[in-house]
Amino acid sequence: FERFSIPIRQGGEQARLWSFRDITQRRLVEDKSRKLSRAIEQSPSAVMITNLRGEIEYANEAFTRITGYSFAEVRGRTPRILKSGDTPQQVYDELWATLEAGNTWTGDLINRRKSGEIYIDSAVISPVRSSDGKVTHYVTIKDDVTEQRRIAEELERHRLHLEQIVAERTAELSAALQTLDTRKKFLDALAGNLPGLVGYWDTDLVCRFANRQYQEWTGLSPEQMVGQHIRETLGDELFGRFEPMLRDALRGEIQRFESGRPKATGEVRQLYLQYIPDFVDGAVAGVLILGTDVTSIKEGEIRLLALNAELTVAKERAEAATMAKSQFLANMSHEIRTPMNAIIGFTHILERDAPTATQRDRLKKLGGAADHLLMIINDILDISKIESERMTLENLAFVTTGMIEGVSALVVDRIQAKGLQYVVDVAALPPVLVGDRTRIGQMLLNYLANAAKFTEKGSIALCGRVLEFDGVSYLLRFDVTDTGIGIATAQLTKLFEAFAQADTSVTRQYGGSGLGLAINKRLALLMGGDVGVDSQPGQGSNFWMTIRVGKSNVSWDDSAQPHPPRETAEERLIQDYQNRRILLAEDDPINREIALELLSETIGFAVDVAENGALAVAMAQRGTYDLILMDLQMPEMDGLQATRLIRHLPNYAETPILAMTANAFADDRDRCLGAGMNDHVAKPVNPEKLYAALLKWLINSSLPVLPGAQMATTEVLPPGSVVPPGVVARLAIPGSASEVVGRVAQISGIDVHSGLASLRGNASSYLRMLHMFVDTHGNDPALLRGYLAAADLDRAHRLAHTLKGVSGTLGMSEIQLLATELDAALVERKADDILLSMVTTLESAHAEVCAGIKELPRPPSR
């Protein structure tokens, strides 16, 4: 209750009348109002109340937090204070239309805070009615949904992107499946329609695939062959013949050979077969067999043999005629030079005898004509020497500037007499070079003489620079540039041809034989380089040449008087490189013994021996070597594959690796270089060339000399000599060494001096090697017959190749020749009857040599 009083007067006295009123309902309303007010004030949503004119009469704390405006700042103002201008007018139109209809509007407004930041209000605006239902105010409840909208948009973008990715991956997978299906159909069609046999056998030699062509040969359908052991497909006889090659293929070695094989009809055809290992994760998972019918090709080869023989004869006749022509020209040039020298000499003598002015003029013209004719004769002689392969190049140290000055002295007067400027720029060249100074000077002189001849004004320049340096040799380039008459483009191609001039009318005017440039080209090619020219009429010419010359170890101070080396390669190795660690990879015992004799006992190298490429790789993994000598053809792993693996080992990227093989052709050298080898030493090994190669690749080695090996003392003979009296007692050969060497020389097919040269004249070692040849290679012809019978041409080739090298090393010239011919025939896959005939011939010569060796005394074993 609420109590209140009213003052009254009663009987002259002051009194008070008290009254009580029930206010329970009012207090309930007030309490409810206070709660509602607190709820609105504490609401996280902004609450704003405006009158019908849109003027703000109330705003809570959330409004201030969201907009940045205090209630005092917005009181009496309209919500337009928050407009950003980004909300479409259509939104406002819909808002007021809804409110004027007495309804609640819900939507988004893009507003601006007091700070200027744009944000999104999610607003609910409702009319406020009085008790009579009349709208008196509008209440707005707003939330800042900027971040929610951003997250929603981001999620939508991710959803769309994910849908796109799923669609793309689905399309890719579909395309991949379609491609796989297409590829499978294509491969099936390809294998089925190939003209040759295609089959696959697993490691148990069970067929997993065979194409339709196998049906023609075996009489079995591909479906019948799958799951069948290859013995059942081939039969016992053929399986026994092919099983060794199949086993080699399962060990990872590709097998290629020819063999006669019957078809299901009984017809025998010649097949070229390839057994290719299938590697999966480094292990052989099966063998792919490819077979090609080469019967018609073999028949064609037989028909071509006769034609090739005729062509060979014709070619030899043509080459003989060319050689005879060149030799005749060389001889004639020499014959002409003798009287020409006399003419020139007597002309100079007569000039000194005080002739009259007329006589002096005539003698001068005679001398000039003689000099010109002699120059042409010399050019012809040089061309003929090169063509007849009689040109030899010197390889001596010389001072670079001295050579340049000597050449310049021969032309500078002629150049200066025409008023031309002469420029020489060779500062970039090494001060001392090794090569043929005379021929290099001749080439430069040819260029300079032509430049002086065809240049009337301007300048002539001689420039030289280094293009490459490999630590041992330089590739040099020389340019002679002039400002002369130039040469038409169409005439450049024939400039370096013998007896050809760019323009004969110009030649008549200026003179010349047309041989100088041809000589330059051929000399440059002999020196490992080339020549060329850049020119345009009226703008001068630039003639260039490249040559390879050696790096000299002669210092600048010593080079004024260059002299030949005081030491041989062998002496230098003994003096400076004893105890270097060498790895020798060689499967043949005789070649190993000879190499050890030359490397360990003669020089004093510490030599480790590997009998095949796989062992060489393993030994290189375990230790460090200064140099590796690698045979090419070895069992289990050849030298090329071993070299590739060694190059990937730590510290072996720069180690010199030298190939040793009986083949020394260009393609063999290219294969060696491609595998990572540095050089190529041909068999039979020439000791001087071997030592030169070893010195070449050890001379810049930075590895330390390792202690351990000591040089053995061995009594040796100079190559090609006979043991002198008094030395016999020091040689470990039973009986007289001279007698033994003489008995070896009597064996037909042995060149005893060549064999001794391979061992530096060591007669004891040579005799031991001969007996070792009988022990290790005495059965080679029988083995060759066995390999041919099994159609194992690869093993036959390896054996013939080894026999070729060993026999050449020991001076067995006839065996070496026959083994070389057999080796080539095996590589060319000659017919079986031809190969058997060659083995029979080899067998006869081999038996005779072995019989003679068995009669010789056997030296004590080492």
Coordinates of C-alpha atoms in Angstrom, one line a residue, residues 296 417 495 550 595 756 779 813 833:
S296 CA 64.9 -63.6 -96.4
A417 CA 105.1 -1.2 -98.9
L495 CA 87.8 -21.7 -101.5
G550 CA 99.8 -29.2 -76.3
A595 CA 99.7 -55.6 -67.1
L756 CA 108.9 -59.3 -76.2
N779 CA 90.7 -75.0 -75.5
S813 CA 100.2 -62.5 -85.4
D833 CA 78.6 -72.2 -92.1

